C-alpha cells in the first residue's frame, strides 16, 4: 500500500524552513556576497555621520580636484570636498531613493495588476490600454513631468520614478495572474470553500510574484540611475547634499581635468546594482520549490 | 445512515432532508458566446442517497464534469445560465448566495479533481494546503489543524505523514498527490464526495489502489460518492447505481448490475461494447461511429440518433426520459423492443 511512500519519497529528518534558509545561504555564495555587501552598505548609511572622515559639504578651495592622497583617500572634488565622505553620505540618499521608488511601484503596480488580471473583461481592456499609454512615454520625461507637478526634491522625484515603474509591474503581474488564474489549483481552492480575496492573496499572488521579484531587483538598479539622472537635472537631491548620481553628474563636468573623479560614484552604483540583481536571482531560485533541490 | 444524516442536519439547523442526500432536478446550463446562448446541460436529474456510490459515465464532452461543477456552483457567473433544483441536505444549492455556497464547498461536499499533478498549489506545502481547508471551515488553532492534516494523510495511507506534511507537491508522485487530494477532500468529513475522474491521470496499478482507498474511506465514514468516469470497469466494481450521459442529457439511469447485464439505451450498449475484451485478441476494437455532437449542432430529435444502429424515423422526435421499471429510466422510445448486448452474457 505504501509503494509511493517507499519509492517516491526520500527519507527526511526535521527539515524546517529555517534550516532550509541557512542551507540555501551556505550553498549559494552569490547570495551571501550580495547580501553581505548590502548589509555593509546599510551599516554605512546608518552610521555615515560617524564613519565619514570629513564633512560632506565643507568646501576647501585650496584643495580642488585632488588625486587620492593619505588624507583624502579618494581625492577631492571641484569644490575641495572629500570624495570618500561624500560617497559615504551619498549612500543613505541613494538607497533611500532606490527603495522609495521601488516601494511606490510595488504598492501601486502589484495590486493593480492582480485586480486587472483577476477581473479581466472590459476592465482589463480599459486598464491595459491605459498602461500602454503610460508606457509609451519616455520614462525620464514622464518622471520629470510628475516631479514638476509634485515639486522638486529627492522624495518627490523618487515618488514619480515609482509612479513611472508601477505600470511595468502591473503589466507583469497581470500577465502572470492570467496564467495562474486558470490553474487547476485555483479552481480546487474554490472547490474547497476558499473566498475570492483568499484565493487572490494566498494562491494567485504567491504564484504570480516570482517574475516581480526579479523585476524589482532590476528596478532597484534602474532607480539608482534614475536618481542620478534626476539629480543631474537638479530635480532630485538638492546641492550641497550628496548623492551618487549627483556626484557622477558633477564629475562628468571635469572629465578632462580629473577623469578619476568618475570612478568612486560609478563603481558604487555599479556594485550596488549588481548586488541587487544577484540577490534577486538567488531569491528566485530559493522561492521556486522546483529548483530547490539541485 | 439516515439517522446520522438527521443528526447532522439537526446540528446544522436546517430542514430535514428527503430520502436522497443529493437530488438534482431539471438542471439546465447554458453558455453565452458570440452566437448567443447555447445549452450544454439539458434537464439533468439525478439522485444520490446517503452512503451510496453513484457513477456517471459517458464520452468526453457529454457534460459529466459540467454537472459536477454546477453542483458546487463553480461555473463562472458571467455568461452562464443555470436553472433547476439542486437539493442537498434539504437545501436548494441553486438558491444559495456565494457566501453560503462557500460554506458548503469543502465542508459538506468535497471534490477531487482529475489531474492531481496540477490541482495542488506548487508554492505551498501539502500540510499548508490541508490546514487551509480545515481552517476555512472550522475555527481551530493552527496546531490542531496541522494535527488533523497529519491524521488525514495517515487515513489515506501515506507512509510517514509527519514528513509528508512539510513537503511540496512537486516532490510527490502522481499517486501520492491524488492521495493528498483525497485527504484534502475528506478532512472536513463531507457528506458527499464528488470524484471527477480521480484515477484517469494515474497508471493502472495506482488506479486500483486509489479506487480501493476511496471506496474504503467512503464506506467507513458513510460519505456518499458521485463518481465521474469513462471507465466502465471501475463503475462495475465500485458503484451501486449509474447514469449514462450523452450530449448533455441523462440517457440511462439504474442499478449498475442490471444496466451492465442488459443495457436499455443503445449508447450504453455501445459504451459497453467498446470496452476491450481480452479474448477478442485479433479482432478490431468495436467503437461507436461518429462523435458527440457539439452543442451548436445538436440534433433536434434523439441526440444519439445520428450514431445509432437502431434508428427509426420516429427517433427524430425529441426523446423523453422514460421509466423502464421502478429503478430504471431510459431516454429511448424503443427500449422495450430492443435486446441490447450487455457486458456480462
Coordinates of C-alpha atoms in Angstrom, one line a residue:
Chain A
X1 CA 0.0 0.0 0.0
X2 CA 2.9 2.3 0.7
X3 CA 4.6 1.8 -2.7
X4 CA 4.6 5.5 -3.3
X5 CA 5.9 6.2 0.1
X6 CA 8.9 3.8 -0.4
X7 CA 9.8 4.7 -3.9
X8 CA 8.8 8.3 -4.3
X9 CA 9.9 9.9 -1.1
X10 CA 13.5 10.2 0.1
X11 CA 13.5 9.9 3.9
X12 CA 13.9 13.3 5.5
X13 CA 14.6 14.4 9.0
X14 CA 13.5 17.6 10.7
X15 CA 13.7 20.0 7.8
X16 CA 12.2 23.2 9.0
X17 CA 12.1 26.4 6.9
X18 CA 14.9 28.0 9.0
X19 CA 17.2 25.1 8.3
X20 CA 16.4 25.4 4.6
X21 CA 17.2 29.1 4.7
X22 CA 20.6 28.6 6.2
X23 CA 21.3 25.7 3.9
X24 CA 20.5 28.0 1.0
X25 CA 22.8 30.7 2.2
X26 CA 25.7 28.2 2.6
X27 CA 25.1 26.7 -0.8
X28 CA 24.7 30.0 -2.6
X29 CA 27.9 32.1 -2.4
X30 CA 26.5 34.7 -4.7
X31 CA 23.6 35.3 -2.3
X32 CA 25.9 35.6 0.6
X33 CA 28.2 38.0 -1.1
X34 CA 25.4 40.3 -2.3
X35 CA 23.6 40.2 1.0
X36 CA 26.9 40.9 2.8
X37 CA 27.6 43.9 0.5
X38 CA 24.1 45.3 1.0
X39 CA 24.3 44.9 4.8
X40 CA 27.6 46.8 4.8
X41 CA 26.0 49.4 2.7
X42 CA 23.1 49.8 5.1
X43 CA 25.5 49.9 8.0
X44 CA 27.5 52.6 6.3
X45 CA 24.3 54.5 5.5
X46 CA 23.1 54.4 9.1
X47 CA 26.4 55.4 10.6
X48 CA 27.5 57.8 7.9
X49 CA 27.9 60.6 10.4
X50 CA 30.4 58.6 12.4
X51 CA 32.3 56.9 9.6
X52 CA 32.9 59.8 7.2
X53 CA 36.3 61.3 7.9
X54 CA 35.2 64.8 6.8
X55 CA 32.0 66.8 6.4
X56 CA 30.4 66.1 3.0
X57 CA 29.6 69.7 2.4
X58 CA 32.5 71.6 3.8
X59 CA 34.4 73.3 0.9
X60 CA 38.1 73.8 0.7
X61 CA 39.2 76.0 -2.2
X62 CA 42.8 75.2 -1.6
X63 CA 42.4 71.5 -2.5
X64 CA 40.4 71.3 -5.7
X65 CA 40.1 68.1 -7.8
X66 CA 43.0 66.4 -5.9
X67 CA 44.2 62.9 -6.7
X68 CA 43.8 60.4 -3.9
X69 CA 46.2 61.1 -1.0
X70 CA 46.6 59.8 2.5
X71 CA 44.4 62.5 3.9
X72 CA 41.8 62.2 1.2
X73 CA 41.7 58.5 0.2
X74 CA 39.5 59.1 -2.9
X75 CA 40.7 62.7 -3.6
X76 CA 38.6 65.9 -3.5
X77 CA 36.0 67.2 -5.9
X78 CA 35.7 70.5 -7.8
X79 CA 34.9 72.4 -4.6
X80 CA 37.6 70.7 -2.5
X81 CA 35.1 68.4 -0.7
X82 CA 36.4 64.9 0.4
X83 CA 35.0 62.4 -2.1
X84 CA 35.1 59.5 0.3
X85 CA 32.9 61.4 2.8
X86 CA 30.5 62.4 0.1
X87 CA 30.4 58.8 -1.1
X88 CA 29.5 57.7 2.4
X89 CA 26.9 60.4 2.9
X90 CA 25.5 59.7 -0.5
X91 CA 24.8 56.0 0.4
X92 CA 21.7 56.7 2.5
X93 CA 20.3 59.2 0.0
X94 CA 20.8 56.8 -2.9
X95 CA 19.5 53.7 -1.0
X96 CA 16.5 55.7 0.2
X97 CA 15.9 56.9 -3.4
X98 CA 16.0 53.4 -4.8
X99 CA 13.9 51.8 -2.2
X100 CA 11.3 54.6 -2.2
X101 CA 10.8 54.4 -5.9
X102 CA 10.5 50.6 -5.9
X103 CA 8.2 50.6 -2.9
X104 CA 5.9 53.0 -4.6
X105 CA 6.0 50.9 -7.8
X106 CA 5.1 47.7 -5.8
X107 CA 2.4 49.3 -3.8
X108 CA 0.7 50.8 -6.9
X109 CA 1.6 48.2 -9.5
X110 CA 1.1 44.8 -7.9
X111 CA -2.4 45.2 -6.6
X112 CA -3.4 46.9 -9.8
X113 CA -2.0 44.1 -11.9
X114 CA -3.7 41.5 -9.7
X115 CA -7.0 43.2 -10.0
X116 CA -6.8 43.7 -13.8
X117 CA -5.8 40.1 -14.3
X118 CA -8.3 38.7 -12.0
X119 CA -11.3 40.7 -13.1
X120 CA -10.5 40.6 -16.8
X121 CA -13.2 41.6 -19.3
X122 CA -13.7 45.2 -20.1
X123 CA -11.8 46.4 -17.1
X124 CA -8.7 44.6 -18.4
X125 CA -9.2 46.1 -21.8
X126 CA -9.5 49.6 -20.4
X127 CA -6.7 49.4 -17.9
X128 CA -4.3 47.7 -20.3
X129 CA -4.7 50.4 -22.9
X130 CA -4.2 53.0 -20.1
X131 CA -1.0 51.2 -19.1
X132 CA 0.1 51.0 -22.7
X133 CA -0.4 54.8 -23.0
X134 CA 1.7 55.4 -19.8
X135 CA 4.5 53.1 -21.1
X136 CA 4.6 54.9 -24.4
X137 CA 6.0 58.0 -22.7
X138 CA 9.8 58.1 -22.4
X139 CA 10.2 57.2 -18.7
X140 CA 12.5 60.0 -17.7
X141 CA 10.3 62.6 -19.4
X142 CA 7.3 61.3 -17.6
X143 CA 9.2 61.3 -14.3
X144 CA 10.3 64.9 -14.9
X145 CA 6.7 65.9 -15.7
X146 CA 5.4 64.2 -12.5
X147 CA 8.3 65.7 -10.4
X148 CA 7.4 69.1 -11.8
X149 CA 3.8 68.6 -10.8
X150 CA 4.7 67.3 -7.3
X151 CA 7.5 69.8 -6.6
X152 CA 11.3 69.5 -6.8
X153 CA 13.2 67.3 -4.2
X154 CA 14.5 63.8 -3.8
X155 CA 11.4 62.4 -2.3
X156 CA 9.1 63.8 -4.9
X157 CA 11.5 62.8 -7.7
X158 CA 11.6 59.2 -6.5
X159 CA 7.8 59.1 -6.0
X160 CA 7.5 60.0 -9.6
X161 CA 10.0 57.4 -10.6
X162 CA 7.9 54.8 -8.7
X163 CA 4.9 56.1 -10.5
X164 CA 6.6 55.5 -13.8
X165 CA 7.7 52.0 -12.7
X166 CA 4.3 51.0 -11.5
X167 CA 2.7 50.2 -14.9
X168 CA 5.6 48.0 -15.8
X169 CA 5.0 45.9 -12.6
X170 CA 1.2 46.0 -13.2
X171 CA 1.6 44.6 -16.6
X172 CA 3.9 41.8 -15.5
X173 CA 1.6 40.9 -12.6
X174 CA -1.5 41.0 -14.9
X175 CA 0.1 38.5 -17.3
X176 CA 1.1 36.2 -14.5
X177 CA -2.3 36.4 -12.9
X178 CA -4.0 35.5 -16.2
X179 CA -1.9 32.3 -16.3
X180 CA -2.3 31.4 -12.6
X181 CA -6.0 32.3 -12.5
X182 CA -6.9 29.4 -14.8
X183 CA -4.7 26.9 -13.0
X184 CA -6.5 23.9 -11.6
X185 CA -5.3 24.5 -8.1
X186 CA -7.2 27.8 -8.1
X187 CA -10.4 26.0 -9.1
X188 CA -9.6 23.4 -6.5
X189 CA -9.2 26.0 -3.8
X190 CA -12.5 27.5 -4.7
X191 CA -13.9 23.9 -4.6
X192 CA -12.7 23.6 -1.0
X193 CA -14.6 26.7 0.0
X194 CA -12.0 29.5 -0.3
X195 CA -13.2 33.0 -0.8
X196 CA -12.2 35.3 -3.6
X197 CA -9.9 37.5 -1.5
X198 CA -8.3 34.4 0.0
X199 CA -7.7 33.0 -3.5
X200 CA -6.1 36.2 -4.8
X201 CA -3.9 36.6 -1.7
X202 CA -2.9 33.1 -1.0
X203 CA -2.9 31.3 -4.3
X204 CA -2.6 33.8 -7.1
X205 CA -0.2 36.3 -5.6
X206 CA 2.5 33.8 -4.5
X207 CA 2.4 32.1 -7.8
X208 CA 2.5 35.3 -9.8
X209 CA 5.1 37.1 -7.8
X210 CA 8.3 35.4 -8.9
X211 CA 9.0 37.5 -12.1
X212 CA 8.1 40.5 -10.0
X213 CA 11.0 39.8 -7.6
X214 CA 13.5 39.7 -10.4
X215 CA 12.0 42.8 -11.9
X216 CA 12.1 44.6 -8.6
X217 CA 15.8 43.9 -8.2
X218 CA 16.4 45.2 -11.7
X219 CA 14.3 48.2 -10.8
X220 CA 16.4 49.0 -7.8
X221 CA 19.3 49.3 -10.1
X222 CA 17.4 51.4 -12.6
X223 CA 16.1 53.6 -9.8
X224 CA 19.7 54.3 -8.7
X225 CA 20.4 55.5 -12.2
X226 CA 17.1 57.4 -12.4
X227 CA 18.1 59.2 -9.2
X228 CA 21.4 60.1 -10.8
X229 CA 19.6 61.4 -13.9
X230 CA 17.1 63.5 -12.0
X231 CA 19.8 64.8 -9.7
X232 CA 21.8 65.6 -12.8
X233 CA 18.9 67.7 -14.0
X234 CA 18.7 69.2 -10.4
X235 CA 15.3 67.7 -9.9
X236 CA 16.5 65.2 -7.3
X237 CA 18.9 65.7 -4.5
X238 CA 19.5 69.4 -3.9
X239 CA 23.1 70.7 -3.6
X240 CA 25.0 70.7 -1.4
X241 CA 23.5 67.3 -0.3
X242 CA 25.5 64.3 -1.6
X243 CA 24.2 61.5 -3.7
X244 CA 26.0 59.1 -6.0
X245 CA 24.1 60.2 -9.0
X246 CA 24.7 63.9 -8.3
X247 CA 28.4 63.2 -7.7
X248 CA 28.6 61.3 -11.0
X249 CA 26.9 64.2 -12.8
X250 CA 29.3 66.7 -11.2
X251 CA 32.4 64.6 -12.0
X252 CA 31.3 64.4 -15.6
X253 CA 31.8 68.1 -16.0
X254 CA 35.5 67.7 -15.2
X255 CA 36.1 64.5 -17.1
X256 CA 39.1 66.0 -18.9
X257 CA 40.7 67.6 -15.9
X258 CA 40.2 64.7 -13.4
X259 CA 38.9 61.5 -15.0
X260 CA 39.4 59.6 -11.8
X261 CA 36.6 61.5 -10.2
X262 CA 34.1 59.3 -12.0
X263 CA 35.3 56.1 -10.6
X264 CA 34.1 56.3 -7.0
X265 CA 30.4 57.1 -7.5
X266 CA 30.4 55.0 -10.7
X267 CA 31.7 51.8 -9.0
X268 CA 29.4 52.4 -6.0
X269 CA 26.4 52.5 -8.4
X270 CA 27.7 49.5 -10.4
X271 CA 28.4 47.3 -7.4
X272 CA 25.0 48.1 -5.7
X273 CA 23.1 47.4 -8.9
X274 CA 25.0 44.2 -9.3
X275 CA 24.3 43.2 -5.7
X276 CA 20.6 43.8 -6.1
X277 CA 20.5 41.8 -9.3
X278 CA 22.4 38.9 -7.8
X279 CA 20.2 38.8 -4.8
X280 CA 17.1 38.8 -7.0
X281 CA 18.4 35.8 -8.9
X282 CA 19.2 33.9 -5.7
X283 CA 15.8 34.7 -4.2
X284 CA 14.1 33.4 -7.3
X285 CA 15.9 30.1 -7.0
X286 CA 15.2 29.9 -3.3
X287 CA 11.5 30.6 -3.7
X288 CA 10.9 28.2 -6.5
X289 CA 10.2 24.8 -4.9
X290 CA 11.0 23.0 -8.2
X291 CA 14.5 24.5 -8.3
X292 CA 15.3 24.0 -4.7
X293 CA 16.8 20.5 -4.8
X294 CA 19.6 20.8 -7.3
Chain B
X1 CA -27.2 6.0 8.0
X2 CA -30.2 8.3 7.7
X3 CA -30.1 8.7 11.5
X4 CA -26.7 10.1 11.1
X5 CA -27.9 12.4 8.4
X6 CA -30.8 13.5 10.6
X7 CA -28.4 14.2 13.4
X8 CA -26.0 16.1 11.2
X9 CA -28.9 18.1 9.9
X10 CA -30.2 18.8 13.3
X11 CA -26.8 20.1 14.3
X12 CA -26.6 22.2 11.3
X13 CA -30.1 23.5 12.0
X14 CA -31.7 23.0 8.5
X15 CA -34.9 21.3 7.4
X16 CA -34.9 17.5 7.5
X17 CA -33.9 16.1 4.1
X18 CA -35.9 13.8 1.8
X19 CA -34.6 10.4 1.2
X20 CA -31.9 11.4 -1.1
X21 CA -28.8 13.2 0.1
X22 CA -28.4 15.0 -3.2
X23 CA -31.2 15.2 -5.7
X24 CA -30.9 17.3 -8.8
X25 CA -34.0 18.1 -10.8
X26 CA -34.1 19.5 -14.3
X27 CA -30.6 21.1 -14.2
X28 CA -30.0 23.1 -17.3
X29 CA -26.8 25.0 -18.1
X30 CA -26.3 27.4 -21.0
X31 CA -23.2 29.3 -22.1
X32 CA -23.2 32.5 -24.0
X33 CA -20.8 33.1 -26.8
X34 CA -20.7 35.2 -29.9
X35 CA -23.6 33.4 -31.5
X36 CA -25.9 33.6 -28.5
X37 CA -26.9 31.2 -25.8
X38 CA -26.0 27.5 -26.2
X39 CA -27.5 24.9 -23.9
X40 CA -24.9 22.4 -22.7
X41 CA -26.8 20.6 -20.0
X42 CA -30.4 19.6 -20.7
X43 CA -32.8 18.7 -17.9
X44 CA -30.3 16.6 -16.0
X45 CA -31.9 14.9 -13.0
X46 CA -30.1 12.5 -10.6
X47 CA -30.2 11.4 -7.0
X48 CA -27.5 10.2 -4.6
X49 CA -28.6 8.5 -1.4
X50 CA -26.6 8.8 1.8
X51 CA -23.6 6.5 1.7
X52 CA -24.2 5.4 -1.8
X53 CA -21.7 5.4 -4.7
X54 CA -23.2 6.6 -7.9
X55 CA -21.3 6.6 -11.2
X56 CA -21.7 8.9 -14.1
X57 CA -20.3 7.6 -17.4
X58 CA -20.1 9.0 -20.9
X59 CA -17.7 10.1 -23.5
X60 CA -15.7 13.3 -23.2
X61 CA -17.9 16.4 -23.7
X62 CA -21.1 14.8 -22.5
X63 CA -21.5 17.1 -19.6
X64 CA -20.2 14.9 -16.8
X65 CA -17.7 17.3 -15.3
X66 CA -20.1 20.2 -16.0
X67 CA -22.7 18.6 -13.8
X68 CA -20.2 18.3 -11.0
X69 CA -19.1 21.9 -11.3
X70 CA -22.7 23.0 -11.4
X71 CA -23.5 21.2 -8.2
X72 CA -20.7 23.2 -6.4
X73 CA -21.6 26.4 -8.2
X74 CA -18.1 26.6 -9.6
X75 CA -19.1 27.8 -13.1
X76 CA -18.3 31.3 -14.0
X77 CA -21.1 33.7 -13.1
X78 CA -20.6 35.7 -16.2
X79 CA -22.2 34.3 -19.5
X80 CA -23.5 31.2 -17.8
X81 CA -27.2 30.5 -17.1
X82 CA -28.1 27.7 -14.6
X83 CA -31.7 26.6 -13.9
X84 CA -33.2 23.7 -12.0
X85 CA -33.0 22.5 -8.4
X86 CA -30.0 21.1 -6.6
X87 CA -31.4 19.8 -3.4
X88 CA -28.7 18.8 -0.9
X89 CA -29.5 18.0 2.7
X90 CA -32.8 19.8 2.4
X91 CA -31.5 23.0 0.8
X92 CA -31.6 24.1 -2.8
X93 CA -27.9 24.9 -3.6
X94 CA -29.0 26.7 -6.7
X95 CA -30.6 29.4 -4.5
X96 CA -27.8 29.9 -2.1
X97 CA -25.6 33.0 -2.2
X98 CA -21.9 32.8 -3.0
X99 CA -21.1 33.2 0.7
X100 CA -23.4 30.4 1.7
X101 CA -22.1 28.2 -1.1
X102 CA -18.5 28.7 0.2
X103 CA -19.5 27.1 3.5
X104 CA -20.9 24.1 1.6
X105 CA -17.9 23.6 -0.6
X106 CA -15.2 21.6 1.0
X107 CA -17.2 21.3 4.2
X108 CA -20.3 19.4 3.1
X109 CA -19.4 18.5 -0.4
X110 CA -15.8 17.6 -1.1
X111 CA -14.4 17.4 -4.6
X112 CA -11.5 15.5 -6.1
X113 CA -10.1 16.8 -9.4
X114 CA -9.0 14.9 -12.4
X115 CA -5.4 15.9 -12.5
X116 CA -3.5 15.6 -9.2
X117 CA -0.4 16.9 -10.9
X118 CA -1.9 20.4 -11.2
X119 CA -4.6 20.5 -8.6
X120 CA -2.2 21.3 -5.8
X121 CA -0.7 24.7 -5.4
X122 CA 3.0 24.4 -6.2
X123 CA 4.2 27.1 -3.7
X124 CA 2.6 25.7 -0.6
X125 CA 3.4 22.5 1.3
X126 CA 1.0 19.7 1.5
X127 CA 0.3 20.5 5.1
X128 CA -0.4 24.2 4.4
X129 CA -3.0 23.2 1.8
X130 CA -4.8 20.8 4.0
X131 CA -4.8 23.0 7.1
X132 CA -6.0 25.9 4.9
X133 CA -9.2 23.9 4.1
X134 CA -9.6 22.9 7.7
X135 CA -9.2 26.5 8.9
X136 CA -11.6 27.8 6.2
X137 CA -14.4 25.8 7.7
X138 CA -13.5 25.2 11.4
X139 CA -12.4 27.7 14.0
X140 CA -9.4 25.7 15.2
X141 CA -5.9 26.6 16.1
X142 CA -3.0 26.2 13.6
X143 CA -1.7 23.4 15.7
X144 CA -4.9 21.4 15.8
X145 CA -5.4 22.0 12.0
X146 CA -2.0 20.6 11.5
X147 CA -2.8 17.5 13.6
X148 CA -5.9 17.0 11.5
X149 CA -3.8 17.2 8.4
X150 CA -1.4 14.6 9.6
X151 CA -4.4 12.4 10.6
X152 CA -6.0 12.9 7.2
X153 CA -2.7 11.9 5.5
X154 CA -2.5 8.8 7.6
X155 CA -6.0 8.0 6.7
X156 CA -5.2 7.9 3.0
X157 CA -2.4 5.5 3.9
X158 CA 0.5 7.8 3.3
X159 CA 3.6 6.4 4.9
X160 CA 5.2 8.8 7.5
X161 CA 2.6 11.6 7.2
X162 CA 4.6 13.8 9.6
X163 CA 7.3 14.1 6.9
X164 CA 4.9 14.5 4.0
X165 CA 3.0 17.5 5.5
X166 CA 6.1 19.6 5.1
X167 CA 6.8 18.6 1.5
X168 CA 5.9 20.5 -1.6
X169 CA 3.7 18.9 -4.2
X170 CA 6.5 18.7 -6.8
X171 CA 8.3 16.1 -4.7
X172 CA 5.4 13.8 -4.6
X173 CA 4.4 11.2 -7.3
X174 CA 1.0 11.3 -9.0
X175 CA -0.4 8.6 -6.8
X176 CA 0.8 10.4 -3.7
X177 CA -0.7 13.7 -4.9
X178 CA -4.0 12.1 -5.5
X179 CA -3.9 10.7 -2.0
X180 CA -3.3 14.2 -0.8
X181 CA -6.2 15.5 -2.8
X182 CA -8.4 12.8 -1.2
X183 CA -7.1 13.7 2.2
X184 CA -8.0 17.4 1.5
X185 CA -11.4 16.4 0.2
X186 CA -12.2 14.3 3.3
X187 CA -10.5 16.2 6.0
X188 CA -13.7 18.1 6.8
X189 CA -15.8 14.9 6.7
X190 CA -18.2 16.0 4.0
X191 CA -21.5 14.1 3.4
X192 CA -20.8 13.9 -0.3
X193 CA -17.7 13.5 -2.3
X194 CA -17.6 14.3 -6.0
X195 CA -14.7 12.5 -7.7
X196 CA -14.2 13.8 -11.2
X197 CA -12.2 11.1 -13.0
X198 CA -9.9 10.7 -10.0
X199 CA -7.8 8.0 -11.5
X200 CA -7.6 9.0 -15.2
X201 CA -4.2 10.6 -14.9
X202 CA -2.7 7.7 -13.0
X203 CA -1.3 4.4 -14.2
X204 CA -3.2 1.2 -13.8
X205 CA -1.7 -0.2 -10.6
X206 CA -2.0 3.1 -8.8
X207 CA -5.6 3.4 -10.1
X208 CA -6.6 0.3 -8.3
X209 CA -5.0 1.4 -5.1
X210 CA -6.7 4.8 -5.2
X211 CA -10.1 3.3 -6.0
X212 CA -9.8 0.9 -3.1
X213 CA -8.8 3.7 -0.9
X214 CA -11.7 5.9 -2.0
X215 CA -14.3 3.2 -1.6
X216 CA -13.0 2.1 1.7
X217 CA -12.9 5.6 3.1
X218 CA -16.4 6.3 1.7
X219 CA -17.7 3.2 3.4
X220 CA -16.1 3.8 6.7
X221 CA -17.1 7.5 7.0
X222 CA -20.5 7.0 5.4
X223 CA -19.7 9.5 2.7
X224 CA -21.7 9.2 -0.5
X225 CA -19.6 9.4 -3.6
X226 CA -20.6 10.8 -7.0
X227 CA -18.0 9.1 -9.3
X228 CA -17.5 10.6 -12.7
X229 CA -15.5 8.4 -15.1
X230 CA -15.4 6.9 -18.5
X231 CA -14.0 3.7 -17.3
X232 CA -16.9 1.3 -17.1
X233 CA -14.8 -1.3 -15.4
X234 CA -14.4 1.0 -12.4
X235 CA -18.1 1.7 -12.3
X236 CA -18.8 -2.0 -12.3
X237 CA -16.5 -2.6 -9.4
X238 CA -17.4 0.4 -7.3
X239 CA -20.9 1.8 -7.8
X240 CA -24.3 0.7 -6.8
X241 CA -26.1 2.8 -9.4
X242 CA -25.0 4.5 -12.6
X243 CA -26.1 7.1 -15.0
X244 CA -25.1 7.3 -18.7
X245 CA -24.9 10.8 -20.0
X246 CA -24.8 11.7 -23.7
X247 CA -24.7 15.2 -25.2
X248 CA -25.8 17.0 -22.1
X249 CA -28.6 14.6 -21.2
X250 CA -29.0 11.7 -18.9
X251 CA -29.9 8.8 -21.3
X252 CA -29.9 5.9 -18.8
X253 CA -30.2 5.6 -15.0
X254 CA -30.4 2.5 -12.9
X255 CA -28.6 -0.1 -10.8
X256 CA -25.2 -1.0 -12.1
X257 CA -25.6 -4.7 -12.3
X258 CA -28.9 -4.5 -14.3
X259 CA -27.5 -2.0 -16.7
X260 CA -24.4 -3.9 -17.3
X261 CA -26.3 -7.1 -17.7
X262 CA -28.9 -5.6 -20.1
X263 CA -28.5 -2.0 -21.1
X264 CA -31.7 -0.4 -22.5
X265 CA -30.2 2.5 -24.3
X266 CA -28.1 1.9 -27.4
X267 CA -25.5 4.4 -26.3
X268 CA -24.9 2.5 -23.1
X269 CA -24.7 -0.7 -25.1
X270 CA -22.2 0.9 -27.4
X271 CA -20.0 2.0 -24.5
X272 CA -20.1 -1.5 -23.1
X273 CA -19.2 -2.9 -26.5
X274 CA -16.2 -0.6 -26.7
X275 CA -14.5 -2.0 -23.6
X276 CA -11.6 -4.1 -24.8
X277 CA -12.1 -7.8 -24.1
X278 CA -9.0 -9.9 -23.5
X279 CA -10.5 -12.8 -25.5
X280 CA -11.1 -11.0 -28.8
X281 CA -7.4 -10.6 -29.4
X282 CA -7.2 -10.2 -33.1
X283 CA -10.4 -8.5 -34.0
X284 CA -10.7 -4.7 -34.3
X285 CA -11.8 -3.0 -31.1
X286 CA -15.5 -2.1 -31.6
X287 CA -16.4 1.5 -31.3
X288 CA -19.4 3.8 -31.8
X289 CA -19.2 5.5 -35.2
X290 CA -19.2 9.3 -35.2
X291 CA -18.6 11.6 -32.3
X292 CA -20.6 13.6 -29.7
X293 CA -22.4 16.4 -31.4
X294 CA -21.2 19.9 -30.4
X295 CA -23.7 22.0 -28.5
X296 CA -24.1 24.2 -31.6
X297 CA -25.3 21.4 -33.9
X298 CA -27.5 19.3 -31.6
X299 CA -29.9 17.0 -33.4
X300 CA -33.4 18.2 -32.9
X301 CA -34.7 14.7 -32.1
X302 CA -32.9 11.9 -30.2
X303 CA -29.4 13.2 -29.8
X304 CA -27.9 9.8 -30.3
X305 CA -29.9 9.1 -33.4
X306 CA -27.2 10.0 -36.0
X307 CA -24.8 7.4 -34.4
X308 CA -27.5 4.8 -33.5
X309 CA -27.7 1.5 -35.4
X310 CA -31.3 1.0 -34.3
X311 CA -32.6 4.4 -35.5
X312 CA -36.1 4.6 -37.0
X313 CA -38.0 7.6 -38.4
X314 CA -39.9 8.3 -35.1
X315 CA -36.5 8.6 -33.3
X316 CA -36.1 12.0 -35.0
X317 CA -38.5 13.5 -32.5
X318 CA -37.2 14.6 -29.0
X319 CA -37.0 11.7 -26.6
X320 CA -38.2 11.9 -23.0
X321 CA -36.7 10.1 -20.1
X322 CA -39.0 7.0 -19.7
X323 CA -39.3 4.8 -16.7
X324 CA -38.5 1.3 -17.7
X325 CA -39.3 -0.1 -14.2
X326 CA -39.2 1.1 -10.7
X327 CA -35.5 1.5 -10.6
X328 CA -34.5 2.3 -14.2
X329 CA -35.0 5.2 -16.5
X330 CA -34.0 5.4 -20.2
X331 CA -34.2 8.0 -22.9
X332 CA -35.1 5.8 -25.8
X333 CA -38.6 5.1 -27.2
X334 CA -37.5 1.7 -28.5
X335 CA -36.1 0.4 -25.2
X336 CA -38.8 -2.3 -24.9
X337 CA -38.3 -3.7 -28.4
X338 CA -34.6 -3.8 -28.3
X339 CA -32.5 -6.5 -26.8
X340 CA -29.1 -5.0 -26.5
X341 CA -25.9 -6.8 -25.7
X342 CA -24.6 -6.3 -22.1
X343 CA -21.1 -6.7 -20.7
X344 CA -21.9 -10.0 -19.0
X345 CA -23.7 -12.5 -21.1

